[in-house]
Amino acid sequence: MERFTPRQKLWLEHDGRLVMSDYRVRLLELVAESGSLAHAATVLGLSYRRAWGKVKEIEANLGMPLVQSAIGGAGGGHTTLTPEGQELVRAYRRYQARLERAMAEAFEEELGGLTGPGQSVPRP
Amino acid sequence: MERFTPRQKLWLEHDGRLVMSDYRVRLLELVAESGSLAHAATVLGLSYRRAWGKVKEIEANLGMPLVQSAIGGAGGGHTTLTPEGQELVRAYRRYQARLERAMAEAFEEELGGLTGPGQSVPRP
């Protein structure tokens, strides 16, 4: 248990295309936290144009408006999440948290015997 | 629900290094099914040498013998899993199956409202 760390990556697909991921929800979350798409883009090392395109792509894939903007000066003004966008971020974070807990529990119960040299995996 | 498919990738790390994954357990499973590391290598598009090195790497990382071989002719003879190897494959597959079920359930309950254009995500 102390030697091995279980890891997981989660995403949603539509027709084999990636439509939501940890990275995408992080982008939306950064917009919600800062009120600025420019700030979110900087944190993720994206150009403003690229971050904007990513948000528009997510909106198109999910079929819902996620951000709303007020016209501003340099940096693109003020951007916030729509109610749907806020709920999407909350729902996805709940989803991730549930699967983090499920992973820890399943690892402990199924693979908890993996403790290193000379050890075998006990059958529960 | 019918529009989006939840996906996950699972792996185990030790000190930030990948030590077990879907791919690695598939390699071991193919050895168990065919009794041949050469066959397993072919199915995965690996050279025999590469597949053998991968198995040795997994053994070193986990600290347990996973395969046992009888000397043979072309293709490396007969290779089977040790009891520890067999139990590792079974335990990892149980682990994966549990998290597949947990993912389907969490997706349904947290993100089941993502059904496309015009829909929002309902709060459970």
XYZ file of N, CA and C in Angstrom, chain A residues 3-14 19 61-64 84 87-88 90-92 94-95 98-99 102-103 105-107 109-111 114 116-124, chain B residues 3-14 19 61-64 84 87-88 90-92 94-95 98-99 102-103 105-107 109-111 114 116-124:
270
model
N 3.827 1.510 -1.017
C 4.743 1.561 -2.140
C 4.063 2.012 -3.421
N 2.789 1.657 -3.616
C 2.140 1.902 -4.894
C 1.015 2.923 -4.756
N 0.877 3.749 -5.770
C -0.160 4.773 -5.784
C -1.097 4.524 -6.955
N -2.384 4.313 -6.705
C -3.315 4.148 -7.815
C -3.615 5.498 -8.455
N -3.640 5.534 -9.777
C -3.938 6.770 -10.509
C -5.027 6.503 -11.538
N -5.773 7.556 -11.862
C -6.787 7.407 -12.905
C -6.932 8.694 -13.694
N -7.344 8.553 -14.915
C -7.644 9.695 -15.765
C -9.073 9.494 -16.264
N -9.876 10.547 -16.181
C -11.285 10.455 -16.571
C -11.576 11.405 -17.713
N -12.444 11.001 -18.612
C -12.918 11.913 -19.644
C -14.259 11.431 -20.182
N -14.929 12.299 -20.946
C -16.193 11.932 -21.600
C -15.990 12.009 -23.100
N -16.572 11.045 -23.804
C -16.502 11.035 -25.262
C -17.899 11.107 -25.872
N -17.933 11.593 -27.095
C -19.146 11.527 -27.901
C -18.728 11.094 -29.294
N -14.961 15.124 -25.310
C -15.798 16.316 -25.124
C -15.657 16.951 -23.735
N -19.791 21.020 -28.211
C -19.866 19.577 -27.968
C -20.970 19.215 -26.979
N -21.131 20.063 -25.953
C -22.124 19.747 -24.926
C -23.494 20.321 -25.273
N -23.522 21.256 -26.212
C -24.808 21.841 -26.620
C -25.396 22.774 -25.582
N -24.534 23.506 -24.872
C -25.044 24.462 -23.885
C -24.074 25.619 -23.727
N -25.582 27.084 -16.166
C -25.300 25.723 -16.671
C -23.817 25.383 -16.539
N -23.018 24.662 -12.911
C -23.499 23.355 -12.490
C -22.689 22.231 -13.135
N -22.248 22.443 -14.375
C -21.406 21.436 -15.029
C -20.103 21.219 -14.246
N -19.528 21.895 -11.091
C -19.831 21.240 -9.803
C -20.107 19.750 -9.988
N -20.925 19.420 -11.013
C -21.293 18.019 -11.246
C -20.059 17.188 -11.618
N -19.205 17.754 -12.464
C -18.012 17.013 -12.887
C -17.056 16.814 -11.713
N -17.966 16.587 -8.558
C -18.555 15.525 -7.713
C -18.246 14.155 -8.308
N -18.394 14.073 -9.627
C -18.117 12.825 -10.357
C -16.670 12.375 -10.127
N -16.101 11.209 -6.440
C -16.654 9.872 -6.183
C -15.718 8.802 -6.706
N -15.161 9.021 -7.890
C -14.302 7.995 -8.482
C -12.919 7.961 -7.832
N -13.745 5.788 -4.897
C -13.951 4.401 -5.343
C -12.615 3.751 -5.677
N -11.714 4.520 -6.297
C -10.408 3.987 -6.671
C -9.608 3.606 -5.420
N -10.670 2.831 -2.489
C -11.304 1.686 -1.830
C -11.022 0.389 -2.585
N -11.196 0.412 -3.914
C -10.980 -0.794 -4.719
C -9.508 -1.198 -4.690
N -8.614 -0.216 -4.696
C -7.180 -0.527 -4.643
C -6.846 -1.218 -3.326
N -8.772 -2.874 -1.373
C -9.393 -4.187 -1.206
C -8.889 -5.229 -2.197
N -8.553 -4.814 -3.422
C -8.148 -5.796 -4.438
C -6.629 -5.904 -4.588
N -5.936 -4.784 -4.404
C -4.496 -4.772 -4.673
C -3.674 -4.328 -3.466
N -0.098 -5.710 -2.677
C 1.096 -5.358 -3.462
C 2.009 -4.468 -2.636
N 5.490 -5.060 -2.218
C 6.900 -5.038 -2.581
C 7.547 -6.399 -2.680
N 8.890 -6.419 -2.781
C 9.644 -7.638 -3.013
C 9.248 -8.768 -2.064
N 9.037 -9.932 -2.676
C 8.744 -11.108 -1.860
C 7.294 -11.254 -1.443
N 6.498 -10.223 -1.710
C 5.083 -10.271 -1.333
C 4.260 -10.745 -2.519
N 3.229 -11.508 -2.252
C 2.286 -11.862 -3.304
C 0.970 -11.136 -3.028
N 0.023 -11.254 -3.967
C -1.254 -10.577 -3.847
C -2.254 -11.522 -3.184
N -2.669 -11.215 -1.965
C -3.587 -12.129 -1.302
C -4.987 -12.078 -1.922
N -5.612 -13.176 -1.946
C -7.013 -13.254 -2.406
C -7.905 -12.773 -1.266
N -8.806 -11.804 -1.509
C -9.666 -11.325 -0.423
C -10.575 -12.450 0.087
N -25.809 10.164 -25.387
C -24.887 10.938 -26.209
C -23.442 10.835 -25.726
N -23.250 10.716 -24.436
C -21.891 10.793 -23.900
C -21.457 9.464 -23.283
N -20.202 9.151 -23.441
C -19.650 7.909 -22.906
C -18.548 8.241 -21.914
N -18.696 7.809 -20.663
C -17.608 8.044 -19.706
C -16.475 7.065 -19.960
N -15.246 7.565 -19.894
C -14.060 6.713 -20.104
C -13.076 6.936 -18.962
N -12.282 5.927 -18.686
C -11.241 6.083 -17.671
C -10.021 5.266 -18.043
N -8.890 5.727 -17.562
C -7.639 5.001 -17.724
C -7.061 4.835 -16.326
N -6.632 3.619 -16.020
C -6.127 3.319 -14.677
C -4.674 2.880 -14.753
N -3.898 3.238 -13.762
C -2.541 2.721 -13.666
C -2.043 2.818 -12.225
N -0.929 2.148 -11.946
C -0.296 2.235 -10.629
C 1.076 2.851 -10.792
N 1.438 3.711 -9.848
C 2.756 4.341 -9.854
C 3.522 3.989 -8.584
N 4.841 4.060 -8.711
C 5.717 3.985 -7.544
C 6.768 5.062 -7.707
N 4.141 1.543 -12.933
C 4.541 0.152 -12.653
C 3.495 -0.876 -13.083
N 9.692 -4.038 -10.855
C 8.936 -2.975 -10.202
C 8.044 -3.506 -9.087
N 7.455 -4.679 -9.309
C 6.541 -5.223 -8.313
C 7.259 -6.089 -7.286
N 8.488 -6.493 -7.621
C 9.242 -7.305 -6.678
C 8.738 -8.727 -6.549
N 8.238 -9.276 -7.647
C 7.784 -10.673 -7.596
C 7.943 -11.324 -8.970
N 1.797 -16.194 -8.436
C 1.714 -14.757 -8.122
C 1.254 -13.951 -9.336
N -2.470 -14.482 -9.896
C -3.286 -13.756 -8.942
C -3.224 -12.252 -9.188
N -2.071 -11.771 -9.637
C -1.969 -10.346 -9.964
C -2.938 -9.980 -11.086
N -5.672 -11.578 -12.000
C -7.058 -11.669 -11.503
C -7.404 -10.468 -10.628
N -6.485 -10.104 -9.720
C -6.756 -8.991 -8.804
C -6.891 -7.676 -9.571
N -6.017 -7.477 -10.565
C -6.077 -6.226 -11.337
C -7.355 -6.158 -12.157
N -10.218 -7.597 -11.351
C -11.309 -7.285 -10.406
C -11.311 -5.783 -10.108
N -10.120 -5.242 -9.894
C -9.963 -3.806 -9.624
C -10.545 -2.961 -10.765
N -14.441 -3.275 -10.933
C -15.112 -2.478 -9.899
C -15.171 -1.017 -10.291
N -14.076 -0.505 -10.851
C -14.048 0.921 -11.199
C -14.848 1.200 -12.470
N -18.253 1.504 -10.937
C -18.344 2.761 -10.177
C -18.460 3.955 -11.114
N -17.725 3.907 -12.233
C -17.764 5.008 -13.202
C -19.156 5.126 -13.819
N -21.990 4.185 -12.631
C -22.952 4.619 -11.624
C -22.794 6.114 -11.323
N -21.551 6.545 -11.130
C -21.304 7.959 -10.814
C -21.687 8.855 -11.999
N -21.419 8.386 -13.212
C -21.778 9.169 -14.399
C -23.289 9.342 -14.475
N -25.466 9.190 -12.104
C -26.047 9.970 -11.020
C -25.598 11.429 -11.013
N -24.365 11.704 -11.441
C -23.859 13.080 -11.386
C -23.968 13.805 -12.722
N -23.816 13.084 -13.818
C -23.751 13.735 -15.125
C -24.792 13.187 -16.103
N -26.523 15.335 -18.871
C -25.826 15.829 -20.073
C -26.350 15.089 -21.301
N -27.413 16.734 -24.252
C -27.279 17.415 -25.535
C -27.829 18.818 -25.568
N -27.942 19.399 -26.764
C -28.334 20.785 -26.959
C -29.586 21.159 -26.166
N -29.464 22.275 -25.453
C -30.626 22.815 -24.760
C -30.842 22.231 -23.376
N -30.078 21.165 -23.045
C -30.232 20.530 -21.741
C -29.211 21.107 -20.766
N -29.604 21.206 -19.513
C -28.645 21.568 -18.489
C -28.423 20.358 -17.599
N -27.489 20.498 -16.666
C -27.169 19.391 -15.772
C -28.003 19.520 -14.506
N -28.935 18.620 -14.257
C -29.769 18.742 -13.060
C -28.983 18.402 -11.798
N -29.305 19.095 -10.754
C -28.722 18.795 -9.443
C -29.450 17.581 -8.888
N -28.720 16.527 -8.479
C -29.391 15.337 -7.942
C -30.168 15.679 -6.678
